[in-house]
Coordinates of C-alpha atoms and ligand atoms in Angstrom, one line a residue:
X1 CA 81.2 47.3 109.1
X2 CA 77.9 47.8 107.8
X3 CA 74.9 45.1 108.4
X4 CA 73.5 43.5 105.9
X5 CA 69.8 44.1 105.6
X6 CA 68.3 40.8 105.2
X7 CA 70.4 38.5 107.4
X8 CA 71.0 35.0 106.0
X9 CA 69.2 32.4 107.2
X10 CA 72.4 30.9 109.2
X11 CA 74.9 33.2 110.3
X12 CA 78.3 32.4 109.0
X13 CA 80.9 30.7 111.1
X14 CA 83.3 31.2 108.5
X15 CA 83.8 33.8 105.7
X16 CA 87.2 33.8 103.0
X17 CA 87.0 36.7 101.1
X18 CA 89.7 37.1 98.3
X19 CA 91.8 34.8 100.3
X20 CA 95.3 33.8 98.9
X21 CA 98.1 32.1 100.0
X22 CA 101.6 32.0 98.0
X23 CA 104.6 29.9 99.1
X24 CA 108.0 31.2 98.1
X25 CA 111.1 29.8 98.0
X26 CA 114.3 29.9 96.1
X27 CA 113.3 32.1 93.6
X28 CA 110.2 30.3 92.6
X29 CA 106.5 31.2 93.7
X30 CA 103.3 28.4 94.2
X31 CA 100.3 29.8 94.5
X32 CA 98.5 27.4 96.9
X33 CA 95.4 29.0 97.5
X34 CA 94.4 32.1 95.0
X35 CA 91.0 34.5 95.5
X36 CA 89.0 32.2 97.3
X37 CA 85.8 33.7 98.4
X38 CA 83.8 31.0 100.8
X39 CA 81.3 31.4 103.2
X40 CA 80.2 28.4 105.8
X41 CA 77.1 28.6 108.3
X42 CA 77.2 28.0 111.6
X43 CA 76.1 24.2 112.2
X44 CA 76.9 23.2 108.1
X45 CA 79.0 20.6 107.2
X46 CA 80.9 21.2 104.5
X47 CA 83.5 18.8 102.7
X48 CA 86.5 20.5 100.8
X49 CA 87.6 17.9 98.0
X50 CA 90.0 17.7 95.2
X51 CA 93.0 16.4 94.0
X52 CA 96.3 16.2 96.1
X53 CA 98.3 19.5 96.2
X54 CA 95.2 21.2 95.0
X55 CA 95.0 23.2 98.8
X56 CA 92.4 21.6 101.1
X57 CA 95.4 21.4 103.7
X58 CA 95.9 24.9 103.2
X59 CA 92.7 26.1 103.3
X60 CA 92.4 24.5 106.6
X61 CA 94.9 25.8 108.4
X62 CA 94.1 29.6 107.2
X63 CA 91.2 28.6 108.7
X64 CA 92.0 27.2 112.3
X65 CA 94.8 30.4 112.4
X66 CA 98.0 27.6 111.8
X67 CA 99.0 29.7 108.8
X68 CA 97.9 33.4 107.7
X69 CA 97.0 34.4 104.4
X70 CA 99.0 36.2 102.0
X71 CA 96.1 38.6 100.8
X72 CA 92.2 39.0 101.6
X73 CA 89.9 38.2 105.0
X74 CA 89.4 35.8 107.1
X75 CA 86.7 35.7 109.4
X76 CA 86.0 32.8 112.2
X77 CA 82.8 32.8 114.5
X78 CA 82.6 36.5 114.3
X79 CA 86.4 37.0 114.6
X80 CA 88.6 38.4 111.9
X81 CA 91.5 36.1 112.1
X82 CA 93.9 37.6 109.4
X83 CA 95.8 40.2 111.3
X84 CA 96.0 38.2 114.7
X85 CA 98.9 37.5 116.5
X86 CA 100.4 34.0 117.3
X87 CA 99.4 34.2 120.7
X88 CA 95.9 35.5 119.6
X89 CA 95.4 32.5 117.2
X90 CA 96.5 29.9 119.9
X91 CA 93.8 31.4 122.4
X92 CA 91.2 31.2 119.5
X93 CA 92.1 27.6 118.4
X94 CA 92.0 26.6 122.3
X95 CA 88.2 28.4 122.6
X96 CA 86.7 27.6 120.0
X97 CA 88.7 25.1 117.3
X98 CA 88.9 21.2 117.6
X99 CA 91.1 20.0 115.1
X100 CA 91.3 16.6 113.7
X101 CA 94.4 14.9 111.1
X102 CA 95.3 11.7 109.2
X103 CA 97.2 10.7 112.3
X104 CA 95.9 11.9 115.2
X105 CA 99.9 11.6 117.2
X106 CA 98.5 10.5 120.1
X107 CA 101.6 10.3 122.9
X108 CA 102.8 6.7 123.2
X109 CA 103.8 7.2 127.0
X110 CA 100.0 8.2 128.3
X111 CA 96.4 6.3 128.4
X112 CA 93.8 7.5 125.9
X113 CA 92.5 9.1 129.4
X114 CA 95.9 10.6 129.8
X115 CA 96.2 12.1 126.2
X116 CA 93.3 14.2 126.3
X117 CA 93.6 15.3 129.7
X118 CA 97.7 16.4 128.8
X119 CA 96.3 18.3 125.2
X120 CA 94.0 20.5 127.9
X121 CA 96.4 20.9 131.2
X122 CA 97.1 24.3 130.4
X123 CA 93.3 25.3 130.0
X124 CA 91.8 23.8 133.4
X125 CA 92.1 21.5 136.3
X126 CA 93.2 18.3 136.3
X127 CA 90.1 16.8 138.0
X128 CA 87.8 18.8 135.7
X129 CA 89.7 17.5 132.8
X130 CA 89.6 13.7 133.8
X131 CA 85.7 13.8 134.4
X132 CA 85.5 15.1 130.9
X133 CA 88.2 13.3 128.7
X134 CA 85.9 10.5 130.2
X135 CA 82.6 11.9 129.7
X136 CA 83.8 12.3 126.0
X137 CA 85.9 8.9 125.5
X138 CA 82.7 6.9 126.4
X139 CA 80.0 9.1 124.2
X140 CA 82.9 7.6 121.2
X141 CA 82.5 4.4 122.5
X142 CA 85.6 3.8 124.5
X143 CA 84.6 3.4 127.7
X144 CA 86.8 0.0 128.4
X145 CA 89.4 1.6 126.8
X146 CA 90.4 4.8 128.9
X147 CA 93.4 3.1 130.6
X148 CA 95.1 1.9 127.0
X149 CA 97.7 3.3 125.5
X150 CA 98.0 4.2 121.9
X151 CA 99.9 1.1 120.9
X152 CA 97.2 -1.2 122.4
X153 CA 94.3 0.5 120.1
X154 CA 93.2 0.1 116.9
X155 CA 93.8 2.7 114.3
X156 CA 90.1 3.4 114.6
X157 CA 90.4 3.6 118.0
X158 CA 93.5 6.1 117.9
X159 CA 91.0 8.3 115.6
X160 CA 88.3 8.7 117.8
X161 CA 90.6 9.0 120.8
X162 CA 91.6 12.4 118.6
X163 CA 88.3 12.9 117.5
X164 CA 87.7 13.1 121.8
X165 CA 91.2 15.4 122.4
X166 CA 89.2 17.9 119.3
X167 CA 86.2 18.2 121.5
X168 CA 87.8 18.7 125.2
X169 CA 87.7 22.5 124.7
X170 CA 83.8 22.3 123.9
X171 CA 84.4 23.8 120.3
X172 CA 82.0 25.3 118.0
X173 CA 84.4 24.6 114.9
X174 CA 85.8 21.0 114.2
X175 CA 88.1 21.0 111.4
X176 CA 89.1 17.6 109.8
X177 CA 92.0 17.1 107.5
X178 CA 91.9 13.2 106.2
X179 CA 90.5 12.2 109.5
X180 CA 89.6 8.4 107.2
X181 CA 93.5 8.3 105.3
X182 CA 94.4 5.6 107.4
X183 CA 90.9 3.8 108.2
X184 CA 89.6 1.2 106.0
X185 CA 86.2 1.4 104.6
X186 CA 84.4 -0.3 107.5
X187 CA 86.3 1.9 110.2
X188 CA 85.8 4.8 107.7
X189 CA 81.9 4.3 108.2
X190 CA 82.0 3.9 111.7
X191 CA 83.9 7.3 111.9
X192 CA 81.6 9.4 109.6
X193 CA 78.6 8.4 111.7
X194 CA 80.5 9.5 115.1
X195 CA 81.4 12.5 113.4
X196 CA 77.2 13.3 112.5
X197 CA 76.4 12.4 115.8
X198 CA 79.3 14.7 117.5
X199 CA 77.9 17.3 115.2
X200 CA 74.3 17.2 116.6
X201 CA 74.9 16.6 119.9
X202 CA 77.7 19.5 120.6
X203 CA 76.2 22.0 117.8
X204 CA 79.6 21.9 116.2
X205 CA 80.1 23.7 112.2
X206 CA 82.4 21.0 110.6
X207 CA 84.7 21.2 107.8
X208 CA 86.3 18.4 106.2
X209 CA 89.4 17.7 104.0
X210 CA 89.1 14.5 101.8
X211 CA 89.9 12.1 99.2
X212 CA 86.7 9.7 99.8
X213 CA 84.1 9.9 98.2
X214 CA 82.2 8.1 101.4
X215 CA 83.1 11.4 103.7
X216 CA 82.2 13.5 101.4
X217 CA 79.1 12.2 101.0
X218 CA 78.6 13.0 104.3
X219 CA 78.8 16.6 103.9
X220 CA 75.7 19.3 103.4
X221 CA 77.9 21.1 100.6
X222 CA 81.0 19.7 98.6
X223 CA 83.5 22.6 97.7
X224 CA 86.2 21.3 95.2
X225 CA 89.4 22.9 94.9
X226 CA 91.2 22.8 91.6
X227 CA 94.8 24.6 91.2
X228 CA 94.3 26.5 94.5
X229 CA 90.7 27.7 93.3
X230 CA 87.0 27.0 93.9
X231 CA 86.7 25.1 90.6
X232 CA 82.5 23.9 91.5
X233 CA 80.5 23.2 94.9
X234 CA 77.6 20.7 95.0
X235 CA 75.1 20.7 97.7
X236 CA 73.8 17.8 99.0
X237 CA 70.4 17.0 100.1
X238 CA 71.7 14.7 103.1
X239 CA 70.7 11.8 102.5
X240 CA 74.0 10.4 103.7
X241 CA 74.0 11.6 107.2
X242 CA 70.6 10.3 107.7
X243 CA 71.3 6.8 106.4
X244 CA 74.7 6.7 108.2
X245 CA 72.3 7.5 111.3
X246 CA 70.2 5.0 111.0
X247 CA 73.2 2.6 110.7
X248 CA 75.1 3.9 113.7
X249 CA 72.2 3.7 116.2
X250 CA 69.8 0.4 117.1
Ligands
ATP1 N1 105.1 24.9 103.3 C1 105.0 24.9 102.0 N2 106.0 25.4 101.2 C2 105.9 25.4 99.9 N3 104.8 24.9 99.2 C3 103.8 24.4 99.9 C4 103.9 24.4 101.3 N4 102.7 23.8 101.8 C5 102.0 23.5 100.7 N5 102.7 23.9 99.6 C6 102.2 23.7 98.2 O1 100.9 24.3 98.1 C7 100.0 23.5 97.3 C8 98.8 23.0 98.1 O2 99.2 22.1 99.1 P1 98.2 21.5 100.1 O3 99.0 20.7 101.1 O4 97.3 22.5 100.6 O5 97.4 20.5 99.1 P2 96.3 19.4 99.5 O6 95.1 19.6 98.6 O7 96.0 19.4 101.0 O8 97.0 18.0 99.0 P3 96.8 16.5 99.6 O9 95.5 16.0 99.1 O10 98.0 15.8 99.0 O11 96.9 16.6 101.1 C9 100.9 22.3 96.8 O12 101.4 22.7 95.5 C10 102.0 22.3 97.8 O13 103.2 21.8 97.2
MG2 MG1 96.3 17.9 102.4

């Protein structure tokens, strides 16, 4: 691959070039994602938007290696993730990918502790683990509530408990799909500024699935997807973030 000669002023975290996805099945065909050429720096935060069935879930998971593409490239942090194997893509997402849904399915049997420690047992030691599922659970504000299970926390709670599981592997990537569907506004706002202060604090690139307009806003760059295709992008000058900031902290 040749270098480019005048490097961008961010390296890319993630590049889509030509990138398609078609479902088939009984006959018929839906092109879910079609051509999509996107590049994201390292350390942006970028919102995908549009309406339902459009492909921001899609997009995502080409993205975090879930699903493969049916044509073009797909290159994460450096790493061309098209052509990998299962096995390859599971290692990848456990280096370097936190991931982050509507409903984070926290299991109803363990403590918050217990959950991230359980979504991590296979990468490290148990003790290791512990100091830093707590580390992490307190940074979201959950120090009294390490010892709870899921059923005794508030669906804000649950969230950032997942937001916490996402970042147990130290990622460089967090990818959000509705993290706010369930959250009302207030919890929503509370969220978004954990989520700009997660990004600064561990360095993280973020992309975001959403509906609201209040996540969004929270974004450097909105990308909206129309039919499967980049139908407009609007870059923000972050005024959001910084207001959300000022909000979030005394
Ligand atoms: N496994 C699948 N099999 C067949 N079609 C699928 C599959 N997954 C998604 N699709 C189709 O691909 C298109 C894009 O779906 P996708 O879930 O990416 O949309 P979305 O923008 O995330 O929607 P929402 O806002 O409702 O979450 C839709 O037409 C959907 O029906
Ligand atoms: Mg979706």
């Amino acid at each position: 691959m040749s270098v480019p000669l005048s490097l961008p002023e961010r390296l890319p975290a993630i590049s889509l070039d030509g990138v398609s996805r078609t479902y088939t099945s009984g006959g018929s065909t839906v092109a879910a994602l079609a051509q999509i050429d996107l590049r994201i720096a390292r350390g942006e935060t970028v919102a995908i938007a549009g309406p339902s069935g459009s492909g921001k879930t899609t997009l995502l998971n080409l993205v975090s290696g879930l699903d493969r593409p049916t044509a073009g490239t797909i290159s994460v942090l450096g790493t061309r993730i098209d052509g990998a194997s299962e096995r390859e893509l599971a290692e990848f997402r456990a280096r370097h990918v936190g991931l982050v849904f509507e409903d984070p399915h926290l299991l109803s049997g363990l403590t918050a502790l217990e959950n991230l420690v359980a979504a991590r047992l296979p990468f490290g030691h148990w003790r290791d683990l512990q100091a830093q599922a707590r580390g992490l659970l307190i940074e979201l504000g959950l120090g009294e509530r390490l010892d709870a299970p899921p059923s005794r926390l508030s669906a804000g709670e649950r969230q950032r408990v997942g937001l916490a599981r996402a970042l147990m592997g130290q990622p460089e990537l967090l990818l959000a799909d509705e993290p706010t569907g369930n959250l009302d506004a207030g919890t929503t706002e509370e969220l978004i500024g954990l989520l700009e202060r997660v990004r600064r604090e561990h360095d993280l690139t973020i992309v975001v699935c959403t509906h609201d307009p209040a996540v969004a806003a929270f974004a450097e760059r909105v990308v909206r997807l129309v039919g499967g295709r980049v139908d407009g992008e609007q870059r923000l000058d972050r005024p959001g973030p910084l207001e959300v900031r000022t909000l979030e902290e005394p």
